[in-house]
Structures are given as structure tokens and as C-alpha cells.
Short mmCIF file of C-alpha atoms in Angstrom, two decimals:
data_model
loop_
_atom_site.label_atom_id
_atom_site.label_comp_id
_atom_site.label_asym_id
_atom_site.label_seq_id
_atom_site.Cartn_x
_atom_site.Cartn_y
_atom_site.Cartn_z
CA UNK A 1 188.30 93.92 89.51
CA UNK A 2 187.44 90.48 89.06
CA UNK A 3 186.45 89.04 85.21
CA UNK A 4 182.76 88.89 86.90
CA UNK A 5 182.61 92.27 87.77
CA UNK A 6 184.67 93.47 84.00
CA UNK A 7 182.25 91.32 82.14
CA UNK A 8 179.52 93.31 83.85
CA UNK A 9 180.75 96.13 83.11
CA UNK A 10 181.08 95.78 79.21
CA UNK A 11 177.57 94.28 79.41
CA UNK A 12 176.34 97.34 80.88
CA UNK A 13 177.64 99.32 78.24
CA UNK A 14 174.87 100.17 76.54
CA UNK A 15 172.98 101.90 79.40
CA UNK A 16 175.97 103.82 79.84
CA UNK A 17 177.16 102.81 83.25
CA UNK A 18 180.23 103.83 84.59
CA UNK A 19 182.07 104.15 88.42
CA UNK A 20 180.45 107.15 89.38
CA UNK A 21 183.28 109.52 91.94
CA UNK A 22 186.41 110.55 92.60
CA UNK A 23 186.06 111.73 96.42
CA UNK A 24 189.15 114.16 96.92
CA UNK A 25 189.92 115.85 100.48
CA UNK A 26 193.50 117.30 99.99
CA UNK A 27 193.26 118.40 103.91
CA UNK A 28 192.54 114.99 105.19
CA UNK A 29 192.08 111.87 102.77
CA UNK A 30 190.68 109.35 105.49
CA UNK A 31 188.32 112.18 106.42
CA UNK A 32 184.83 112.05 105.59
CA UNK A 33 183.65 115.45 105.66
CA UNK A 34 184.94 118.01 103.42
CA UNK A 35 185.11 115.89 100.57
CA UNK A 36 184.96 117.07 96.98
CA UNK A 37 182.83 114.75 94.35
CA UNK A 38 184.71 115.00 91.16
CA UNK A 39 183.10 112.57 87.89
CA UNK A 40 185.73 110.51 85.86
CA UNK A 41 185.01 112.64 82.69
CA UNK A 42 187.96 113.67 79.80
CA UNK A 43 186.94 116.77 77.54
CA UNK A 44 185.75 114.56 74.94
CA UNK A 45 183.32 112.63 77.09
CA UNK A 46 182.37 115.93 78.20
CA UNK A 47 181.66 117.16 74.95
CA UNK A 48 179.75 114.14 73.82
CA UNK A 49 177.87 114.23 77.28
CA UNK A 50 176.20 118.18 76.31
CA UNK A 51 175.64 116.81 72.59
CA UNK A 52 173.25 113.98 73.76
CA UNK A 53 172.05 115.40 76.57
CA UNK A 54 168.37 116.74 75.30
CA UNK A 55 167.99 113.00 73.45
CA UNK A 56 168.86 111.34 76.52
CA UNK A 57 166.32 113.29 78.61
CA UNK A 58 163.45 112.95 75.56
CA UNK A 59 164.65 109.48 75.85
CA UNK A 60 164.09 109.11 79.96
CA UNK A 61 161.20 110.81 79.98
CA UNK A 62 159.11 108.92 77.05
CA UNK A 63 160.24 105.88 79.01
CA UNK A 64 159.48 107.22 82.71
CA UNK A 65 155.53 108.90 81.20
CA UNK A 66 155.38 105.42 79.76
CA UNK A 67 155.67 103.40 83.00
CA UNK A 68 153.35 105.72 85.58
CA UNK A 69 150.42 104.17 84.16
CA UNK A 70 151.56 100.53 85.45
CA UNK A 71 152.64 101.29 88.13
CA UNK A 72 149.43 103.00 88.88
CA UNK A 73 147.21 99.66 88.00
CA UNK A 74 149.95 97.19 89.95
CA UNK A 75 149.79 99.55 93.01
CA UNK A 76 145.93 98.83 93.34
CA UNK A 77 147.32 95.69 94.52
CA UNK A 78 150.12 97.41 97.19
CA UNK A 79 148.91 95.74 100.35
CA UNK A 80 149.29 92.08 98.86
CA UNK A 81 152.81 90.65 99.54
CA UNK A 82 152.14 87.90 96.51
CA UNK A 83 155.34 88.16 94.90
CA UNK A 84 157.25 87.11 98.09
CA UNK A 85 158.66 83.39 98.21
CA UNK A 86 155.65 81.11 99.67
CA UNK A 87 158.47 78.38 100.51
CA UNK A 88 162.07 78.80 101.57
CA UNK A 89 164.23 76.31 99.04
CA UNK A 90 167.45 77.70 99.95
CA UNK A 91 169.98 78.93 102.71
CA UNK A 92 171.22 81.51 100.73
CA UNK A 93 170.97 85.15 102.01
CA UNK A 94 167.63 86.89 101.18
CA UNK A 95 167.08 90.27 99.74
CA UNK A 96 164.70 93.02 100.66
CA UNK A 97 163.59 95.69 99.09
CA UNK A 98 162.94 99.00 100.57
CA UNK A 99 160.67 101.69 98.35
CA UNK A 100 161.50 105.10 98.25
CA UNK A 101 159.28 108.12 99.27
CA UNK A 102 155.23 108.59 98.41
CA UNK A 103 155.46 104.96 96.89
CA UNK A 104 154.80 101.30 97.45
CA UNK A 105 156.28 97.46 97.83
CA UNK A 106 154.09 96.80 94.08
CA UNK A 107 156.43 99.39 92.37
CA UNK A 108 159.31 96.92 92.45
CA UNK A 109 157.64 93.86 91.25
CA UNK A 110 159.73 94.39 87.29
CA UNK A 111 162.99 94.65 89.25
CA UNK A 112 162.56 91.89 90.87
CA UNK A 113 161.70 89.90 88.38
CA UNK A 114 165.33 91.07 86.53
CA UNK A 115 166.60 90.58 89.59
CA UNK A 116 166.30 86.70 90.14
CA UNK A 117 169.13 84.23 89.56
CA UNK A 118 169.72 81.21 90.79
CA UNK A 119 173.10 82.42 92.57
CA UNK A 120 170.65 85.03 94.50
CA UNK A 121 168.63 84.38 97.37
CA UNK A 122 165.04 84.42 97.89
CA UNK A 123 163.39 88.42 97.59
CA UNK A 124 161.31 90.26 99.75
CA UNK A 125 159.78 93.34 99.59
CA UNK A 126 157.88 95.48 102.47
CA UNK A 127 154.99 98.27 102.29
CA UNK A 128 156.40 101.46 104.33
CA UNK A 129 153.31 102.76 104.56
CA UNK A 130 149.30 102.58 104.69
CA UNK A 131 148.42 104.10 101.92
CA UNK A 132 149.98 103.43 98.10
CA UNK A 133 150.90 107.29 97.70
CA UNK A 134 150.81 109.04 100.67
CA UNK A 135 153.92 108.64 103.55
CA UNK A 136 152.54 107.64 106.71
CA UNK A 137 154.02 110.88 109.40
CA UNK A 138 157.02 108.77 110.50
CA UNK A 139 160.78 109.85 110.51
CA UNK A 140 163.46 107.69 109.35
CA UNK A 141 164.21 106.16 112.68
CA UNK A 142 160.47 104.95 112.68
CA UNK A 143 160.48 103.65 109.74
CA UNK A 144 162.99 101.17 110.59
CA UNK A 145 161.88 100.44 114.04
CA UNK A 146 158.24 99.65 112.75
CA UNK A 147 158.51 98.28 109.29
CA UNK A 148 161.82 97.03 108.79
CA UNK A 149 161.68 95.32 112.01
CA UNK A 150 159.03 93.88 111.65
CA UNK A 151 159.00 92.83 107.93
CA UNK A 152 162.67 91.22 108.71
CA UNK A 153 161.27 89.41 111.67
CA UNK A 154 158.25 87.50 109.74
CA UNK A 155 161.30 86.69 106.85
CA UNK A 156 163.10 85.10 109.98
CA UNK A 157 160.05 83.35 111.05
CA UNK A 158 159.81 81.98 107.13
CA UNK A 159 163.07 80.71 107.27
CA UNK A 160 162.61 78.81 110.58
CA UNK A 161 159.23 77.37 109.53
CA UNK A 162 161.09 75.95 106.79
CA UNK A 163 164.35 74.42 108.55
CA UNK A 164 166.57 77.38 108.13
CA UNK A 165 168.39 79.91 110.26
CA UNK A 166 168.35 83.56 108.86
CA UNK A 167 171.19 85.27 110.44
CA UNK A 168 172.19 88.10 107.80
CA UNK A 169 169.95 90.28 104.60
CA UNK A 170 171.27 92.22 101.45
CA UNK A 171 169.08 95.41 101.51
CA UNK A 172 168.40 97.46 98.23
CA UNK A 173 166.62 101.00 98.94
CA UNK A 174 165.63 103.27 96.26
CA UNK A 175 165.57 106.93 97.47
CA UNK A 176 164.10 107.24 100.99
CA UNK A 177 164.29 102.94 100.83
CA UNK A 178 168.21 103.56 101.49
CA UNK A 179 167.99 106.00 104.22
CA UNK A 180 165.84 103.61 106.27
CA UNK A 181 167.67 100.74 105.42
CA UNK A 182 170.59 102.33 106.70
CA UNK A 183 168.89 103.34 109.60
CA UNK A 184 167.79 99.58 110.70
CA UNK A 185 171.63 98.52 109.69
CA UNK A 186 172.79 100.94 111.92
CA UNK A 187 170.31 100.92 114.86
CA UNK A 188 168.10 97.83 114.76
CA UNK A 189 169.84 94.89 113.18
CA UNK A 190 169.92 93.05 115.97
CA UNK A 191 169.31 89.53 115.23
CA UNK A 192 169.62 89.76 111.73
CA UNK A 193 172.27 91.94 110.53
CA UNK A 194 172.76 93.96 107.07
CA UNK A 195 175.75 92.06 104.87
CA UNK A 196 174.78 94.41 102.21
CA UNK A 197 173.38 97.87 101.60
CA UNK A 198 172.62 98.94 98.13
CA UNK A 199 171.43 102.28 97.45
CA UNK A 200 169.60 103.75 94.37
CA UNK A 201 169.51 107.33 93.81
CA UNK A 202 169.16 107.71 98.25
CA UNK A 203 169.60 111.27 98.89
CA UNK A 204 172.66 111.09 101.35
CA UNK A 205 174.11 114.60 101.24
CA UNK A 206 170.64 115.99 100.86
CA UNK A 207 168.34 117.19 97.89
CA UNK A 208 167.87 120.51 96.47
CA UNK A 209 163.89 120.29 96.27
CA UNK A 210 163.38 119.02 99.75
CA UNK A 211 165.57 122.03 100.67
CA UNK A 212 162.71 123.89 98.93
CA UNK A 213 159.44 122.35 99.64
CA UNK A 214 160.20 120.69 103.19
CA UNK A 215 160.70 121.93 106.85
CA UNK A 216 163.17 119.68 108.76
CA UNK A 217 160.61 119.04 111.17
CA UNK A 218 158.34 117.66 108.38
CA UNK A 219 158.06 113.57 108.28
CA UNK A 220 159.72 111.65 106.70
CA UNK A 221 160.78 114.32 103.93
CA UNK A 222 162.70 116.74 106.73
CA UNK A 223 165.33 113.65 106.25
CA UNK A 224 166.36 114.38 102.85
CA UNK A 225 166.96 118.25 104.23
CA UNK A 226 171.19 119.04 103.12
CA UNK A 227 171.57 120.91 106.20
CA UNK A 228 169.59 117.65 108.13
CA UNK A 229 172.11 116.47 111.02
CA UNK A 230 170.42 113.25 111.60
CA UNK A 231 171.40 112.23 108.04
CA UNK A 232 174.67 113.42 108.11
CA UNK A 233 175.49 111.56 111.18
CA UNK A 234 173.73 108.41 109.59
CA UNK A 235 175.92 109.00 106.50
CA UNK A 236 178.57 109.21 108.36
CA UNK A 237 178.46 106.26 110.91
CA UNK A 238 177.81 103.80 107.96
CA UNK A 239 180.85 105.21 106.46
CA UNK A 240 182.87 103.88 109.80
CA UNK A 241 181.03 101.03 109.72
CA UNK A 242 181.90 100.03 106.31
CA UNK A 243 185.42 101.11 106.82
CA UNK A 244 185.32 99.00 109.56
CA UNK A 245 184.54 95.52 107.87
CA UNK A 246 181.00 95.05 109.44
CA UNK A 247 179.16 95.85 105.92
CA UNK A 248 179.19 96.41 102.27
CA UNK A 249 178.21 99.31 101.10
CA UNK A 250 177.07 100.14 97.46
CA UNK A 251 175.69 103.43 95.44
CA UNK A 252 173.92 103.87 92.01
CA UNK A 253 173.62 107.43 90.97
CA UNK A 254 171.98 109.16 87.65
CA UNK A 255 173.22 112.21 86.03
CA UNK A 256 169.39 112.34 84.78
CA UNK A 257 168.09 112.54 87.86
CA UNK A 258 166.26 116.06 88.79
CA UNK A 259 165.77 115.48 92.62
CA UNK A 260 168.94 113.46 93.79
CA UNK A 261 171.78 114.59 92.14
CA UNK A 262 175.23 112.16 91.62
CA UNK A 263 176.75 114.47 94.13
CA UNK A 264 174.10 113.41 96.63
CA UNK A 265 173.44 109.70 96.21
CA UNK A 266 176.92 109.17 96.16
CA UNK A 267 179.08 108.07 99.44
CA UNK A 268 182.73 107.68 99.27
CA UNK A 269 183.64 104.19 99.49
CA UNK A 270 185.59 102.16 96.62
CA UNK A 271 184.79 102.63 92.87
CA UNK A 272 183.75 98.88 92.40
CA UNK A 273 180.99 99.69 94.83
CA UNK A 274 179.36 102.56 92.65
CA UNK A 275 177.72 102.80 89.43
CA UNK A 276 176.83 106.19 87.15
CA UNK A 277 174.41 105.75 84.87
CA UNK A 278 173.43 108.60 82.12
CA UNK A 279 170.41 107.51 81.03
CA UNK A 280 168.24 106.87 83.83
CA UNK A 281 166.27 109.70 85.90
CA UNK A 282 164.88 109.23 89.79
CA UNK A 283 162.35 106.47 88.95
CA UNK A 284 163.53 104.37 85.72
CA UNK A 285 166.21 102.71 87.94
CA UNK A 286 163.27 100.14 88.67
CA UNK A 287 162.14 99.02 85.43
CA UNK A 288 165.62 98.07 83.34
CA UNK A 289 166.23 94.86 83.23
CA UNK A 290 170.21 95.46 82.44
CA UNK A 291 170.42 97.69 85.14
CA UNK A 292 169.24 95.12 87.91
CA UNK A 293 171.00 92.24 86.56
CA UNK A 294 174.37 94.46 86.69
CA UNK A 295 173.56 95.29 90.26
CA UNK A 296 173.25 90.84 90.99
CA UNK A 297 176.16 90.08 89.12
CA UNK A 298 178.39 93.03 90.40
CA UNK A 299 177.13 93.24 93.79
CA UNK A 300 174.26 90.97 95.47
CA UNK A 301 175.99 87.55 93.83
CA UNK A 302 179.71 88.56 95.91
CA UNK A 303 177.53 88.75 99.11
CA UNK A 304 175.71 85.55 98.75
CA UNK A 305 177.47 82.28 99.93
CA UNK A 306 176.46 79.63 97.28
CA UNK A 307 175.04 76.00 99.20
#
């Protein structure tokens, strides 16, 4: 690992992150399927991990009850795009930023903001649906096809306007944000492809309460089904295609998170490209400012020609 990437790390200390799996398939190691997730843990990290686990989740909670109310009040504003760049200053690859399920482009506006560096490009962020709360009826596929598309399109047309090409865009997806971004790597990136695809707590293998409260024929939320083939087979071709050299693929994963578990978010690829945090649950991965700046410095700055 480079000193970057071990300075980040000891930074990062304090919110406990860590590489998050050991993928294990004794059968077939190059295989993707069949693989067991096993966590880094010794018996003493173990032991320390069941003593603090009730003050962690006190601790995740009081800070998740304590951020619904703002991002209530900023998604009044969801349909405004007024925290995208006005100008293009620089060449440098852009960002987007894909929301996750029964949410909106306003509940990333304190990530971004943690986000920024000068080493990063400009960053973009896209409304998935009509309404602030409520998924529009599309599947994953859609999604892509008629916001990603779209959104990437009028970035392109920004960076023309302004004397640049735009031939390439580092994606971060939270949750259902990293299935479709996926999905428009995989499917759609025609004219601008996906150097980067960074996914927060993105149900991959599946989630235990869609497998509860969702048909697979429901829209989007059939997608995050364990038994859904279309996901598996998106899982798995991004898996080639990262093996492959024609994209970077990255994971964050919480140990506090109820509806995604670590086991699910994760994808094997190399440890450098995953983080394991214990102190965050499904929706406080947008609102620590240590937490996105790791995520610049350890991935989006490596993927970003500087001028």
C-alpha cells in the first residue's frame, strides 16, 4: 500500500475502519461464486467487538435520529441541482453521486462538501426519482437508462460548453445508488465510461429485509432480492470486468448496518479497495466528514489524473 493510502488508514482510526473480507473458495480461488466472506478479526478484537457493541449502536443511532430532521428540511429543496459546479475550471475527472433507495440528490449535499479537494474533480449529483421519498416504479436497468444517462449526458454538455472533453466519471452509489451505477457501467457507458465505482453499503449479494417485505417482481426493491438473478449476474459481470482492467472497483461496508449486512455489500476484489467500518449503520455513511475524506484520499484521488 502506498504511504497515501497507510496515512489514511491511521487517520481513519478513530472511526474504526478497517479492510473489510477475506473471500475464501477452497474449490476454485479465481471463482466467483461459492465464495466464503470471512472478517480479519483475532479473539481479542472479537471480544472487544461484543463489549462495545450496545455503546456503538446507542452511539449510531443518537447520531442517525439526530440527522433525519435535516435531511428532511434540505430535501424540501430535492429538485434543485444548486450544489452542482455552475462553471467547469478543470479537466479533471468528475464525480457523481448516485442516492440510494426512497431518497434524494439533497441527502448528499454534507458528503460532498467533505468530499471536495483540490486533487478531486468537479461533483455532481442526480435525483432518481420524482418525488423526495417515494421510488418512481422503475427497475435497475431503468434507472440507468433514464437518469444516469441522461444526468451524465448534460455533465458532458457542461464540460463542452466550457472547452473540455468529458470522456470518463468516478461514480459513488450508496445502497440502491451502486446497483444502478453498476448497471450504466455495465450497459450504458457508452460515451462516457465508469473509471471508478464506489459502493456504500449496495446490497450486492442481497438483503435479508427485502427478502421479507419485497416480491422480485416489485420495482426497484425486487433488485435487492438474494435469490434476484439479475443482480447476481450484474455482480458478477463487474467482477470480470474489473478483473479485466476496464474499471476500479471499491466497497464500504458497516457491521452496524441492519439492512445490508458486510457479507452483502461486500464484492471480492483486493483489500485496498474495501473499507469496514464499526461504527456507522445504513445511513450515517453520508454525514462523516472522516469517512468521505478517507474514501478521496484512498480511492477517488488514485483515479483522478492531476492537470
Amino acid at each position: 500500500m502506498s504511504s497515501l493510502a497507510s496515512q489514511t488508514t491511521m487517520d481513519s482510526s478513530s472511526i474504526a475502519l478497517d479492510r473489510v473480507a477475506q473471500y475464501e473458495s477452497p474449490k476454485a480461488p479465481s471463482s466467483i461464486n461459492n465464495l466464503k466472506i470471512t472478517l480479519p478479526r483475532s479473539g481479542v478484537q472479537r471480544f472487544v467487538d461484543k463489549l462495545t457493541f450496545i455503546p456503538r449502536v446507542i452511539m449510531v443511532a443518537i447520531r442517525t435520529l439526530s440527522i433525519l430532521p435535516v435531511f428532511g428540511f434540505v430535501s424540501l429543496f430535492y429538485r434543485s441541482d444548486f450544489s452542482d459546479p455552475k462553471k467547469i475550471t478543470n479537466k479533471k475527472i468528475p464525480i457523481l453521486l448516485i442516492h440510494g433507495s426512497n431518497a434524494n440528490q439533497r441527502q448528499w449535499d454534507f458528503f460532498r462538501y467533505f468530499l471536495k479537494g483540490r486533487e478531486c474533480g468537479h461533483i455532481f449529483a442526480v435525483n432518481l426519482n420524482d418525488k423526495a421519498f417515494i421510488n418512481d416504479k422503475k427497475d435497475i436497468s431503468e434507472y440507468a437508462e433514464k437518469r444516469i444517462v441522461t444526468k451524465i449526458k448534460d455533465i458532458k454538455q457542461k464540460y463542452l460548453k466550457d472547452g473540455f472533453d468529458l470522456n470518463e466519471v468516478i461514480i459513488i452509489g450508496h445502497s440502491m445508488g451502486g446497483l444502478i451505477g453498476g448497471e450504466y457501467a455495465l450497459n450504458h457507458a457508452t460515451d462516457v465510461k465508469v473509471k471508478a465505482l464506489i459502493t456504500l453499503n449496495t446490497p450486492w449479494h442481497g438483503s435479508w429485509a427485502a427478502d421479507i417485505m419485497y416480491d422480485v417482481s416489485a420495482k426497484p426493491e425486487g433488485a435487492f432480492l438474494r435469490t434476484n438473478p439479475a443482480t447476481k449476474a450484474l455482480r458478477e459481470k463487474l467482477i470480470e470486468k474489473e478483473r479485466a482492467g476496464e474499471i476500479n472497483l471499491y466497497t464500504f461496508s458497516s457491521s452496524l448496518d441492519p439492512l445490508v449486512r458486510p457479507s452483502s455489500s461486500a464484492l471480492p476484489i483486493s483489500n485496498e479497495n474495501q473499507i469496514f467500518s464499526k461504527v456507522h449503520d445504513h445511513y450515517s455513511v453520508k454525514v462523516d466528514p472522516k469517512l468521505a475524506r478517507t474514501i478521496r484520499d484512498r480511492w477517488v484521488i488514485p483515479n483522478t489524473p492531476q492537470d
